[in-house]
């Protein structure tokens, strides 16, 4: 404890770093109690020093602490899943608005669930819905299942599979599709925070950038999404207009929503009803 007080008294440390150190010290105490075998040092100071070293190498504090907050709920995280971010809460708020007057049971699918924070939050808000969450990473699905158990979710079914495999969830149809797919391209790497390079690249980077959006929309048009159903994407200000163009032919009531920083963060559309064919 004396080492923590010494560090916090140093005038060169800013308030955000002091806040991080307090969290890391609590984590060090937790790890010491668990006697983690993979740690070289078993002393509290040794574990604390190791965590500080990792923190200053830009390892996100959420990974070091093993958890992150999302929509006022705690989620287990590690390097196999993206860190839940407050920006993504905009997607949840938008879905709440879309269904605020609709009490019917809905069947939804999330593409690329990661930690499961989106599906699990919706499960708690709409316990009468049937939710399907999929990911190509078995390690991510393990974390998502643990989080679902932590939050007592009984209406989520998890699926392992590849979006680009034509047999994946074929002959299925849903009332809503949600996704926060990979969309960062190499040209944007210089603008990224260094901590992002510790997160799973498979969940971040795409070439071309709209690769996943295009495939999800194609699947939605070809049967995954029922007529009148919603598709809801997390996006970035850099790609929102391009996604809108992809939606415009087959979707109506297209909405763009903004996060707390007033940046475009969510885009949604309602699949048009197909008009019955009439013989002349």
Coordinates of C-alpha atoms in Angstrom, one line a residue:
X1 CA 0.0 0.0 0.0
X2 CA 2.9 2.3 0.7
X3 CA 4.1 2.0 -2.9
X4 CA 0.7 3.1 -4.2
X5 CA 0.7 6.2 -1.9
X6 CA 4.2 7.1 -3.1
X7 CA 3.2 6.9 -6.7
X8 CA 0.0 8.9 -6.2
X9 CA 2.0 11.7 -4.5
X10 CA 4.2 12.2 -7.5
X11 CA 3.5 15.5 -9.1
X12 CA 4.3 14.2 -12.6
X13 CA 1.3 11.8 -12.6
X14 CA -1.9 13.3 -14.0
X15 CA -5.4 12.5 -12.5
X16 CA -6.3 9.9 -15.1
X17 CA -3.1 8.0 -14.4
X18 CA -3.8 8.1 -10.7
X19 CA -7.3 6.8 -11.3
X20 CA -5.8 3.9 -13.4
X21 CA -3.2 3.1 -10.7
X22 CA -6.0 2.7 -8.1
X23 CA -7.8 0.3 -10.3
X24 CA -4.6 -1.6 -11.1
X25 CA -3.7 -1.8 -7.4
X26 CA -7.2 -3.4 -6.7
X27 CA -6.5 -5.8 -9.5
X28 CA -3.1 -6.7 -8.1
X29 CA -4.7 -7.5 -4.8
X30 CA -7.3 -9.7 -6.5
X31 CA -4.6 -11.5 -8.5
X32 CA -2.5 -12.1 -5.4
X33 CA -5.4 -13.6 -3.6
X34 CA -6.0 -16.0 -6.5
X35 CA -2.2 -16.9 -6.7
X36 CA -2.2 -16.7 -10.5
X37 CA 0.3 -19.3 -11.7
X38 CA 1.3 -17.3 -14.8
X39 CA 2.6 -14.4 -12.8
X40 CA 6.4 -14.3 -12.2
X41 CA 6.0 -12.5 -8.9
X42 CA 3.7 -13.5 -6.1
X43 CA 4.3 -10.3 -4.1
X44 CA 1.6 -7.6 -4.2
X45 CA 4.2 -5.0 -5.2
X46 CA 5.6 -7.2 -7.9
X47 CA 2.1 -7.9 -9.4
X48 CA 1.3 -4.2 -9.2
X49 CA 4.5 -3.2 -10.9
X50 CA 3.9 -5.7 -13.7
X51 CA 0.4 -4.2 -14.3
X52 CA 1.8 -0.7 -14.4
X53 CA 4.4 -1.8 -16.9
X54 CA 1.7 -3.2 -19.1
X55 CA -0.4 -0.1 -18.7
X56 CA 2.4 2.1 -19.9
X57 CA 2.9 -0.2 -22.9
X58 CA -0.7 0.9 -23.9
X59 CA -2.4 -2.3 -22.9
X60 CA -6.0 -1.2 -22.2
X61 CA -6.8 -1.1 -18.5
X62 CA -10.0 -3.1 -19.2
X63 CA -7.8 -6.1 -20.2
X64 CA -5.6 -5.6 -17.2
X65 CA -8.6 -5.5 -14.9
X66 CA -10.4 -8.3 -16.8
X67 CA -13.7 -6.3 -17.0
X68 CA -15.5 -3.4 -18.6
X69 CA -18.7 -1.5 -18.0
X70 CA -21.4 -1.3 -20.6
X71 CA -24.9 0.1 -20.1
X72 CA -24.3 0.1 -16.3
X73 CA -23.4 -3.6 -16.4
X74 CA -20.1 -5.3 -15.8
X75 CA -18.7 -7.5 -18.5
X76 CA -15.8 -10.0 -18.5
X77 CA -13.3 -9.1 -21.2
X78 CA -9.9 -10.3 -22.4
X79 CA -7.8 -10.0 -25.5
X80 CA -10.1 -12.2 -27.5
X81 CA -12.9 -9.7 -27.5
X82 CA -13.3 -6.0 -28.3
X83 CA -13.6 -3.7 -25.3
X84 CA -17.3 -2.6 -24.9
X85 CA -17.4 1.2 -25.5
X86 CA -19.8 3.8 -24.5
X87 CA -20.3 4.8 -28.1
X88 CA -22.0 1.4 -28.7
X89 CA -24.6 2.3 -26.2
X90 CA -26.1 4.5 -28.9
X91 CA -27.2 1.3 -30.7
X92 CA -29.1 0.1 -27.7
X93 CA -30.8 3.5 -27.2
X94 CA -31.8 3.5 -30.8
X95 CA -33.3 0.0 -30.6
X96 CA -35.3 1.0 -27.5
X97 CA -36.7 3.9 -29.5
X98 CA -37.6 1.6 -32.5
X99 CA -39.5 -0.8 -30.2
X100 CA -40.8 1.4 -27.5
X101 CA -44.4 0.9 -28.6
X102 CA -44.0 -2.7 -29.8
X103 CA -44.5 -5.4 -27.1
X104 CA -44.4 -8.3 -29.5
X105 CA -41.9 -11.1 -29.4
X106 CA -39.0 -10.5 -31.8
X107 CA -36.4 -12.8 -33.2
X108 CA -33.0 -11.0 -33.6
X109 CA -29.5 -12.0 -34.7
X110 CA -26.3 -10.2 -33.8
X111 CA -23.4 -10.7 -36.3
X112 CA -20.0 -10.7 -34.5
X113 CA -21.1 -10.7 -30.8
X114 CA -17.6 -10.5 -29.2
X115 CA -18.1 -10.1 -25.5
X116 CA -21.9 -10.4 -26.0
X117 CA -22.5 -6.9 -24.5
X118 CA -25.1 -5.9 -27.1
X119 CA -27.1 -9.1 -27.1
X120 CA -26.9 -9.5 -23.4
X121 CA -28.1 -5.9 -22.8
X122 CA -31.0 -6.4 -25.2
X123 CA -31.8 -9.7 -23.4
X124 CA -32.1 -7.9 -20.1
X125 CA -34.2 -5.1 -21.6
X126 CA -36.4 -7.4 -23.7
X127 CA -36.6 -10.7 -21.9
X128 CA -39.4 -11.9 -24.2
X129 CA -37.3 -11.7 -27.3
X130 CA -35.4 -14.6 -28.9
X131 CA -31.8 -13.6 -29.5
X132 CA -29.2 -15.3 -31.6
X133 CA -25.6 -14.2 -31.3
X134 CA -22.8 -15.5 -33.5
X135 CA -19.1 -15.1 -33.9
X136 CA -16.3 -16.7 -35.9
X137 CA -14.1 -16.8 -32.8
X138 CA -14.7 -19.7 -30.4
X139 CA -12.6 -17.8 -27.7
X140 CA -14.9 -14.8 -28.0
X141 CA -18.0 -17.0 -27.8
X142 CA -16.6 -18.6 -24.6
X143 CA -16.4 -15.1 -23.0
X144 CA -19.9 -14.2 -24.3
X145 CA -21.4 -17.3 -22.8
X146 CA -19.7 -16.5 -19.5
X147 CA -21.2 -13.0 -19.6
X148 CA -24.6 -14.4 -20.4
X149 CA -24.4 -16.7 -17.4
X150 CA -23.2 -13.8 -15.2
X151 CA -26.3 -11.7 -16.2
X152 CA -28.8 -14.6 -16.0
X153 CA -29.8 -14.5 -19.7
X154 CA -31.9 -17.5 -20.8
X155 CA -33.1 -16.2 -24.1
X156 CA -29.8 -16.1 -26.1
X157 CA -28.6 -18.9 -28.4
X158 CA -25.0 -18.7 -29.4
X159 CA -23.7 -19.8 -32.8
X160 CA -20.2 -20.4 -34.1
X161 CA -19.8 -19.7 -37.8
X162 CA -18.5 -17.6 -40.7
X163 CA -20.7 -15.0 -42.2
X164 CA -19.2 -15.7 -45.6
X165 CA -20.0 -19.4 -45.5
X166 CA -23.2 -19.7 -47.6
X167 CA -24.5 -22.6 -45.4
X168 CA -24.2 -20.6 -42.2
X169 CA -27.7 -20.2 -40.6
X170 CA -29.3 -20.8 -44.0
X171 CA -33.1 -21.1 -44.1
X172 CA -33.4 -18.8 -41.1
X173 CA -35.3 -15.5 -40.9
X174 CA -35.2 -12.8 -38.3
X175 CA -37.2 -9.7 -37.3
X176 CA -34.0 -7.7 -36.7
X177 CA -30.3 -7.9 -37.6
X178 CA -27.7 -6.0 -35.5
X179 CA -24.0 -5.7 -35.9
X180 CA -20.9 -3.8 -35.1
X181 CA -18.7 -5.3 -37.8
X182 CA -15.0 -4.7 -38.6
X183 CA -14.6 -1.6 -40.7
X184 CA -11.2 0.0 -40.0
X185 CA -8.9 0.1 -43.1
X186 CA -5.2 0.4 -43.2
X187 CA -5.4 4.1 -44.2
X188 CA -7.0 4.9 -40.8
X189 CA -4.3 3.2 -38.7
X190 CA -2.4 6.4 -38.0
X191 CA -5.6 7.9 -36.4
X192 CA -6.1 5.0 -34.0
X193 CA -5.2 5.0 -30.3
X194 CA -2.3 2.7 -29.6
X195 CA -4.4 0.6 -27.3
X196 CA -6.4 -0.6 -30.2
X197 CA -3.5 -2.8 -31.4
X198 CA -4.0 -5.0 -28.4
X199 CA -7.5 -5.8 -29.4
X200 CA -8.4 -8.7 -31.8
X201 CA -7.6 -7.6 -35.3
X202 CA -10.3 -9.9 -36.7
X203 CA -12.9 -7.7 -35.0
X204 CA -11.4 -4.4 -36.2
X205 CA -10.0 -4.5 -39.6
X206 CA -11.7 -5.1 -43.0
X207 CA -10.6 -4.9 -46.6
X208 CA -12.4 -3.4 -48.3
X209 CA -13.9 -1.4 -45.4
X210 CA -17.6 -2.2 -46.3
X211 CA -17.0 -5.9 -46.8
X212 CA -19.0 -7.0 -43.8
X213 CA -21.8 -4.4 -44.2
X214 CA -22.3 -5.4 -47.8
X215 CA -22.5 -9.1 -47.0
X216 CA -24.9 -8.6 -44.1
X217 CA -27.2 -6.4 -46.2
X218 CA -27.1 -9.0 -49.0
X219 CA -28.1 -11.7 -46.5
X220 CA -30.8 -9.5 -45.2
X221 CA -32.3 -8.9 -48.6
X222 CA -32.0 -12.6 -49.6
X223 CA -34.0 -13.9 -46.6
X224 CA -32.3 -13.4 -43.3
X225 CA -34.5 -10.4 -42.6
X226 CA -38.3 -10.5 -42.7
X227 CA -40.2 -7.8 -44.7
X228 CA -40.7 -4.9 -42.3
X229 CA -37.8 -6.0 -40.1
X230 CA -35.0 -3.7 -39.1
X231 CA -31.3 -3.8 -39.8
X232 CA -29.2 -1.8 -37.3
X233 CA -25.4 -1.2 -37.6
X234 CA -22.9 0.6 -35.5
X235 CA -20.8 2.7 -37.9
X236 CA -18.3 5.5 -38.0
X237 CA -18.6 9.0 -39.4
X238 CA -16.2 7.9 -42.2
X239 CA -18.5 5.2 -43.6
X240 CA -22.1 6.2 -42.7
X241 CA -23.0 7.7 -46.0
X242 CA -21.6 4.7 -47.9
X243 CA -23.7 2.4 -45.8
X244 CA -26.7 4.5 -46.4
X245 CA -26.2 4.1 -50.2
X246 CA -26.1 0.3 -49.7
X247 CA -29.4 0.4 -47.9
X248 CA -31.3 2.8 -50.1
X249 CA -32.6 0.3 -52.7
X250 CA -34.2 -2.2 -50.4
X251 CA -34.8 -0.3 -47.2
X252 CA -36.9 2.6 -46.1
X253 CA -37.1 4.8 -43.0
X254 CA -33.3 5.0 -42.9
X255 CA -32.1 6.8 -39.8
X256 CA -28.6 8.0 -38.7
X257 CA -28.1 8.4 -35.0
X258 CA -25.3 10.3 -33.2
X259 CA -23.3 9.4 -30.1
X260 CA -22.6 11.7 -27.1
X261 CA -19.9 13.4 -29.1
X262 CA -22.3 14.2 -31.9
X263 CA -20.6 11.8 -34.3
X264 CA -22.6 9.5 -36.6
X265 CA -22.5 6.2 -34.8
X266 CA -25.6 4.1 -35.7
X267 CA -27.5 3.6 -38.9
X268 CA -30.7 1.6 -39.4
X269 CA -33.3 0.8 -42.0
X270 CA -36.6 -1.0 -42.4
X271 CA -36.8 -3.7 -45.1
X272 CA -39.4 -2.8 -47.6
X273 CA -42.4 -5.0 -48.0
X274 CA -42.3 -6.9 -51.3
X275 CA -45.2 -6.2 -53.5
X276 CA -47.1 -9.3 -54.7
X277 CA -46.5 -10.2 -58.3
X278 CA -49.6 -9.4 -60.4
X279 CA -50.2 -11.1 -63.8
X280 CA -51.2 -8.8 -66.6

